[in-house]
Amino acid sequence: MNKTDLLEYLIETSSAMTRCDMDDAILLHFDLVMENYRQKPLFYKNLLKYDRFMVALSLLSFNYKDHLVPLSKVKAFCQERGYLSRNSLDSYFSFFFIAGYMQVRMHDEDSRQRVFKPTGAALCETTRMIKSYLLPSQLIVPYDACLKDVWESEDMLRVFFHGFAKLLEADVMLDKLLPEAKWIMNRDGGHLPMLALYVDSLRKDSIQAGYKVSTYIELSSRLGVSKTHIIRMVREGELHGYFKCHKNTVELLPAFLDLVRRTMAINFSVARISLKLGMGDSEFSDKYPRAKSLLGL
């Protein structure tokens, strides 16, 4: 598939999801991510910022495509995409190394270059994160049995990132499809503060009335971010037309509900399509012969 085909496929898939009832899938995704978040709040609070999350996914995509790819190539790619500055990327890569999520060594053929690979700890975190998107999306549109076999197999990460690399190269990510979501996705905790507002309304049966009952203190405590962070997010969202602030409650306006559903539909679609594209890759085509039919080829 070329870039145009990939973009159309992603838009069609995400649009189909928004026409379905997505609430159960969003609830499950939020619970799965929060399960990991509670164990490592500082790690996930920073990792899930949209640009930082894209850097982490880029590292994995490049590595699964070529395990000898120089770290400098990934750095140049992320810099060109505007994810982080050169200095921020250096600091971020150092963090992954020091925290035990990435191993770095000299290139076998060029001592000036450094190659890298994710550690077992990094792959465990990655598997949980990917499944937090794949499992909920099954609630919206059930998987073909062949897809279910893949995400339950040991090939899952390799298949997924072979497919994700195609979307990444085509630059058809969330920031291009829904740029208006970045103001909230690039904050501490990434999309979790956004979902916390939405999920609270669902669980308190107030989505129709438009009110969230949880206080700023409850939200900040749950997400490991400051009360000030939550207040600033809500106030900025009010300027964007997403909220109305009252004394002790926040009114979620239709524009915000639509933003959440469109954001999550794109995220679920990227995960699902990545798996399908990976299955259709030449490395896996013999193992998953039905992949082409799944892609409509």
CSV table of C-alpha atoms in Angstrom, one decimal:
chain,number,residue,atom,x,y,z
A,1,MET,CA,0.0,0.0,0.0
A,2,ASN,CA,1.2,3.5,-0.8
A,3,LYS,CA,0.7,6.5,1.5
A,4,THR,CA,-2.6,7.5,-0.1
A,5,ASP,CA,-4.0,3.9,0.3
A,6,LEU,CA,-2.8,3.7,3.9
A,7,LEU,CA,-4.3,7.1,4.8
A,8,GLU,CA,-7.7,6.1,3.2
A,9,TYR,CA,-7.6,2.7,5.0
A,10,LEU,CA,-6.9,4.3,8.3
A,11,ILE,CA,-9.6,7.0,7.9
A,12,GLU,CA,-12.1,4.4,6.8
A,13,THR,CA,-11.3,2.1,9.7
A,14,SER,CA,-11.4,4.8,12.4
A,15,SER,CA,-14.6,6.4,10.9
A,16,ALA,CA,-16.3,3.0,11.1
A,17,MET,CA,-15.3,2.7,14.7
A,18,THR,CA,-16.7,6.1,15.6
A,19,ARG,CA,-20.1,5.0,14.2
A,20,CYS,CA,-20.1,2.1,16.8
A,21,ASP,CA,-20.5,2.2,20.5
A,22,MET,CA,-17.0,2.7,21.7
A,23,ASP,CA,-17.6,3.3,25.4
A,24,ASP,CA,-16.8,-0.3,26.7
A,25,ALA,CA,-13.6,-0.3,24.6
A,26,ILE,CA,-12.5,3.1,26.0
A,27,LEU,CA,-13.2,1.9,29.6
A,28,LEU,CA,-11.2,-1.3,29.1
A,29,HIS,CA,-8.3,0.6,27.5
A,30,PHE,CA,-8.2,3.1,30.4
A,31,ASP,CA,-8.3,0.3,33.0
A,32,LEU,CA,-5.5,-1.6,31.2
A,33,VAL,CA,-3.2,1.4,30.9
A,34,MET,CA,-3.9,2.6,34.5
A,35,GLU,CA,-3.0,-0.9,35.8
A,36,ASN,CA,0.5,-0.3,34.4
A,37,TYR,CA,0.5,3.4,35.2
A,38,ARG,CA,-0.1,2.8,38.9
A,39,GLN,CA,2.9,0.5,39.1
A,40,LYS,CA,5.3,3.1,37.5
A,41,PRO,CA,3.5,6.5,37.6
A,42,LEU,CA,6.6,8.6,36.9
A,43,PHE,CA,7.7,6.5,34.0
A,44,TYR,CA,4.3,6.4,32.3
A,45,LYS,CA,3.5,10.1,33.1
A,46,ASN,CA,6.4,11.0,30.8
A,47,LEU,CA,6.3,8.1,28.3
A,48,LEU,CA,2.7,8.8,27.4
A,49,LYS,CA,3.2,12.4,26.3
A,50,TYR,CA,2.4,12.1,22.6
A,51,ASP,CA,5.8,13.1,21.2
A,52,ARG,CA,7.8,11.0,23.7
A,53,PHE,CA,5.5,8.0,23.0
A,54,MET,CA,6.2,8.4,19.3
A,55,VAL,CA,10.0,8.4,19.9
A,56,ALA,CA,9.7,5.2,21.9
A,57,LEU,CA,7.6,3.6,19.1
A,58,SER,CA,10.1,4.8,16.5
A,59,LEU,CA,13.0,3.2,18.3
A,60,LEU,CA,11.1,-0.1,18.3
A,61,SER,CA,10.0,0.2,14.7
A,62,PHE,CA,13.5,0.9,13.4
A,63,ASN,CA,15.0,-1.9,15.6
A,64,TYR,CA,12.5,-4.6,14.4
A,65,LYS,CA,13.1,-3.6,10.8
A,66,ASP,CA,16.9,-3.7,11.2
A,67,HIS,CA,18.6,-4.7,14.4
A,68,LEU,CA,21.8,-3.0,13.3
A,69,VAL,CA,20.3,0.4,12.6
A,70,PRO,CA,22.4,3.2,14.1
A,71,LEU,CA,20.9,5.1,17.0
A,72,SER,CA,21.8,8.3,15.2
A,73,LYS,CA,19.4,7.4,12.4
A,74,VAL,CA,16.5,7.1,14.7
A,75,LYS,CA,17.5,10.4,16.4
A,76,ALA,CA,17.6,12.1,13.0
A,77,PHE,CA,14.2,10.7,12.1
A,78,CYS,CA,12.6,11.9,15.3
A,79,GLN,CA,14.2,15.3,15.0
A,80,GLU,CA,13.0,15.7,11.5
A,81,ARG,CA,9.4,14.8,12.5
A,82,GLY,CA,9.6,17.4,15.3
A,83,TYR,CA,9.0,15.0,18.1
A,84,LEU,CA,11.8,16.3,20.3
A,85,SER,CA,14.8,18.5,20.0
A,86,ARG,CA,18.3,17.0,19.6
A,87,ASN,CA,19.2,17.6,23.3
A,88,SER,CA,15.9,16.2,24.5
A,89,LEU,CA,16.4,13.1,22.4
A,90,ASP,CA,19.9,12.6,23.8
A,91,SER,CA,18.4,12.9,27.4
A,92,TYR,CA,15.5,10.5,26.5
A,93,PHE,CA,17.8,7.9,25.0
A,94,SER,CA,20.1,8.1,28.1
A,95,PHE,CA,17.1,7.6,30.3
A,96,PHE,CA,16.1,4.4,28.5
A,97,PHE,CA,19.7,3.2,28.8
A,98,ILE,CA,20.1,4.0,32.5
A,99,ALA,CA,16.6,2.7,33.4
A,100,GLY,CA,17.4,-0.6,31.9
A,101,TYR,CA,15.1,-0.4,28.9
A,102,MET,CA,17.7,-0.2,26.1
A,103,GLN,CA,21.1,-1.7,25.5
A,104,VAL,CA,23.7,0.2,23.4
A,105,ARG,CA,26.9,-1.0,21.9
A,106,MET,CA,29.3,-0.1,19.1
A,107,HIS,CA,28.4,-1.0,15.5
A,108,ASP,CA,30.3,-4.1,14.3
A,109,GLU,CA,31.5,-2.4,11.1
A,110,ASP,CA,31.7,1.3,12.2
A,111,SER,CA,33.0,2.1,15.7
A,112,ARG,CA,31.7,5.7,15.3
A,113,GLN,CA,28.1,4.4,15.3
A,114,ARG,CA,26.1,3.0,18.2
A,115,VAL,CA,23.4,0.3,17.7
A,116,PHE,CA,20.8,-0.5,20.3
A,117,LYS,CA,18.1,-3.1,21.2
A,118,PRO,CA,15.3,-3.1,23.7
A,119,THR,CA,15.7,-5.1,26.8
A,120,GLY,CA,13.3,-7.8,28.1
A,121,ALA,CA,11.8,-5.3,30.5
A,122,ALA,CA,11.1,-2.9,27.7
A,123,LEU,CA,9.5,-5.6,25.6
A,124,CYS,CA,7.2,-6.6,28.5
A,125,GLU,CA,6.0,-3.0,28.9
A,126,THR,CA,5.6,-2.7,25.2
A,127,THR,CA,3.5,-5.9,24.9
A,128,ARG,CA,1.2,-4.6,27.7
A,129,MET,CA,0.8,-1.2,26.0
A,130,ILE,CA,0.0,-2.7,22.6
A,131,LYS,CA,-2.5,-5.1,24.0
A,132,SER,CA,-4.2,-2.2,25.8
A,133,TYR,CA,-5.2,-1.1,22.3
A,134,LEU,CA,-5.7,-4.4,20.6
A,135,LEU,CA,-7.9,-6.0,23.2
A,136,PRO,CA,-10.4,-3.1,23.5
A,137,SER,CA,-10.7,-2.7,19.8
A,138,GLN,CA,-12.0,-6.2,19.6
A,139,LEU,CA,-15.0,-5.0,21.5
A,140,ILE,CA,-15.8,-2.5,18.8
A,141,VAL,CA,-15.3,-4.8,15.8
A,142,PRO,CA,-14.5,-8.5,16.6
A,143,TYR,CA,-11.2,-9.8,15.2
A,144,ASP,CA,-10.8,-12.3,12.6
A,145,ALA,CA,-9.6,-15.5,14.3
A,146,CYS,CA,-6.3,-15.2,12.4
A,147,LEU,CA,-5.6,-11.8,14.0
A,148,LYS,CA,-6.4,-13.2,17.4
A,149,ASP,CA,-3.9,-16.0,16.9
A,150,VAL,CA,-1.2,-13.4,16.1
A,151,TRP,CA,-1.6,-11.2,19.1
A,152,GLU,CA,-1.5,-14.2,21.4
A,153,SER,CA,1.7,-15.5,19.8
A,154,GLU,CA,5.3,-14.9,20.4
A,155,ASP,CA,5.5,-13.2,17.0
A,156,MET,CA,3.2,-10.4,18.1
A,157,LEU,CA,5.7,-7.6,18.6
A,158,ARG,CA,7.7,-8.4,15.5
A,159,VAL,CA,4.5,-8.6,13.4
A,160,PHE,CA,3.1,-5.4,14.9
A,161,PHE,CA,6.2,-3.3,14.4
A,162,HIS,CA,6.7,-4.5,10.9
A,163,GLY,CA,3.3,-3.1,10.1
A,164,PHE,CA,3.5,0.0,12.3
A,165,ALA,CA,6.7,0.9,10.5
A,166,LYS,CA,4.8,1.3,7.3
A,167,LEU,CA,2.3,3.7,8.9
A,168,LEU,CA,5.2,5.6,10.6
A,169,GLU,CA,7.1,6.0,7.3
A,170,ALA,CA,3.9,7.2,5.6
A,171,ASP,CA,3.5,9.7,8.4
A,172,VAL,CA,-0.2,9.0,8.9
A,173,MET,CA,-0.2,9.2,12.7
A,174,LEU,CA,-2.7,10.9,15.0
A,175,ASP,CA,-0.9,14.2,14.9
A,176,LYS,CA,-1.6,14.4,11.1
A,177,LEU,CA,-5.1,13.0,11.2
A,178,LEU,CA,-6.3,14.9,14.3
A,179,PRO,CA,-3.8,17.7,15.1
A,180,GLU,CA,-6.3,19.4,17.4
A,181,ALA,CA,-5.8,16.6,19.9
A,182,LYS,CA,-2.1,17.3,20.5
A,183,TRP,CA,-2.7,20.1,23.0
A,184,ILE,CA,-4.0,17.6,25.5
A,185,MET,CA,-2.0,14.5,24.4
A,186,ASN,CA,1.4,16.2,24.9
A,187,ARG,CA,0.8,16.8,28.6
A,188,ASP,CA,2.0,14.8,31.6
A,189,GLY,CA,0.2,11.4,31.4
A,190,GLY,CA,-0.5,11.8,27.7
A,191,HIS,CA,-4.1,10.9,26.8
A,192,LEU,CA,-4.9,9.6,30.3
A,193,PRO,CA,-6.1,12.9,31.8
A,194,MET,CA,-8.4,13.3,28.8
A,195,LEU,CA,-9.8,9.8,29.3
A,196,ALA,CA,-10.1,10.2,33.1
A,197,LEU,CA,-12.6,13.0,32.5
A,198,TYR,CA,-14.5,10.9,30.0
A,199,VAL,CA,-14.4,7.7,32.0
A,200,ASP,CA,-15.5,9.4,35.2
A,201,SER,CA,-18.6,10.7,33.4
A,202,LEU,CA,-19.4,7.3,32.0
A,203,ARG,CA,-19.0,5.6,35.4
A,204,LYS,CA,-21.0,8.1,37.2
A,205,ASP,CA,-23.8,8.0,34.6
A,206,SER,CA,-23.4,11.7,34.0
A,207,ILE,CA,-22.3,11.7,30.4
A,208,GLN,CA,-25.8,12.7,29.2
A,209,ALA,CA,-26.1,15.4,31.8
A,210,GLY,CA,-22.6,16.6,30.8
A,211,TYR,CA,-21.1,16.7,34.3
A,212,LYS,CA,-18.0,15.1,35.8
A,213,VAL,CA,-18.2,14.6,39.5
A,214,SER,CA,-14.6,13.8,40.5
A,215,THR,CA,-12.7,16.7,42.0
A,216,TYR,CA,-9.4,18.0,40.8
A,217,ILE,CA,-7.7,16.5,43.8
A,218,GLU,CA,-9.1,13.0,43.1
A,219,LEU,CA,-8.0,13.2,39.4
A,220,SER,CA,-4.5,14.4,40.2
A,221,SER,CA,-4.1,11.7,42.9
A,222,ARG,CA,-5.2,9.0,40.6
A,223,LEU,CA,-3.0,10.1,37.7
A,224,GLY,CA,0.1,11.1,39.7
A,225,VAL,CA,0.0,14.7,38.3
A,226,SER,CA,-0.5,17.9,40.2
A,227,LYS,CA,-3.8,19.5,40.9
A,228,THR,CA,-2.5,22.6,39.0
A,229,HIS,CA,-1.8,20.4,36.0
A,230,ILE,CA,-5.4,19.2,35.9
A,231,ILE,CA,-6.8,22.7,36.4
A,232,ARG,CA,-4.7,24.2,33.6
A,233,MET,CA,-5.7,21.4,31.3
A,234,VAL,CA,-9.4,22.1,32.0
A,235,ARG,CA,-9.1,25.8,31.7
A,236,GLU,CA,-7.3,25.5,28.4
A,237,GLY,CA,-9.9,23.1,27.2
A,238,GLU,CA,-12.5,25.7,28.1
A,239,LEU,CA,-10.9,28.1,25.7
A,240,HIS,CA,-11.0,25.4,23.0
A,241,GLY,CA,-14.7,24.9,23.6
A,242,TYR,CA,-14.4,21.5,25.2
A,243,PHE,CA,-15.5,22.3,28.7
A,244,LYS,CA,-17.5,24.7,30.9
A,245,CYS,CA,-16.1,25.2,34.3
A,246,HIS,CA,-18.4,25.4,37.3
A,247,LYS,CA,-17.6,25.8,40.9
A,248,ASN,CA,-17.0,22.2,41.8
A,249,THR,CA,-17.7,20.4,38.5
A,250,VAL,CA,-16.7,20.4,34.9
A,251,GLU,CA,-19.2,20.2,32.1
A,252,LEU,CA,-18.0,18.1,29.2
A,253,LEU,CA,-19.3,19.7,26.0
A,254,PRO,CA,-20.1,17.6,22.8
A,255,ALA,CA,-16.9,18.8,21.1
A,256,PHE,CA,-14.9,17.1,23.9
A,257,LEU,CA,-16.8,13.9,23.7
A,258,ASP,CA,-16.3,13.8,20.0
A,259,LEU,CA,-12.5,14.5,20.4
A,260,VAL,CA,-12.1,11.6,22.8
A,261,ARG,CA,-14.0,9.2,20.5
A,262,ARG,CA,-12.1,10.3,17.4
A,263,THR,CA,-8.8,10.1,19.2
A,264,MET,CA,-9.3,6.6,20.5
A,265,ALA,CA,-10.8,5.4,17.2
A,266,ILE,CA,-7.6,6.5,15.4
A,267,ASN,CA,-5.4,4.9,18.2
A,268,PHE,CA,-7.4,1.6,18.0
A,269,SER,CA,-7.2,1.6,14.2
A,270,VAL,CA,-3.5,2.2,14.1
A,271,ALA,CA,-2.9,-0.8,16.4
A,272,ARG,CA,-5.3,-3.0,14.4
A,273,ILE,CA,-4.0,-2.0,11.0
A,274,SER,CA,-0.4,-2.4,12.2
A,275,LEU,CA,-1.0,-6.0,13.0
A,276,LYS,CA,-2.7,-6.6,9.7
A,277,LEU,CA,0.1,-4.9,7.7
A,278,GLY,CA,2.7,-6.8,9.6
A,279,MET,CA,1.0,-10.1,8.8
A,280,GLY,CA,1.1,-9.2,5.1
A,281,ASP,CA,4.8,-8.5,5.2
A,282,SER,CA,7.0,-10.8,3.1
A,283,GLU,CA,8.6,-12.2,6.3
A,284,PHE,CA,5.3,-13.5,7.6
A,285,SER,CA,3.2,-14.0,4.5
A,286,ASP,CA,3.8,-17.8,4.4
A,287,LYS,CA,2.9,-18.1,8.1
A,288,TYR,CA,-0.2,-16.0,7.8
A,289,PRO,CA,-1.5,-16.7,4.2
A,290,ARG,CA,-4.9,-15.0,5.0
A,291,ALA,CA,-3.3,-11.6,5.6
A,292,LYS,CA,-3.9,-10.4,2.1
A,293,SER,CA,-7.6,-11.1,2.2
A,294,LEU,CA,-7.7,-9.3,5.6
A,295,LEU,CA,-6.2,-6.2,3.9
A,296,GLY,CA,-8.6,-6.5,1.0
A,297,LEU,CA,-5.8,-7.3,-1.5
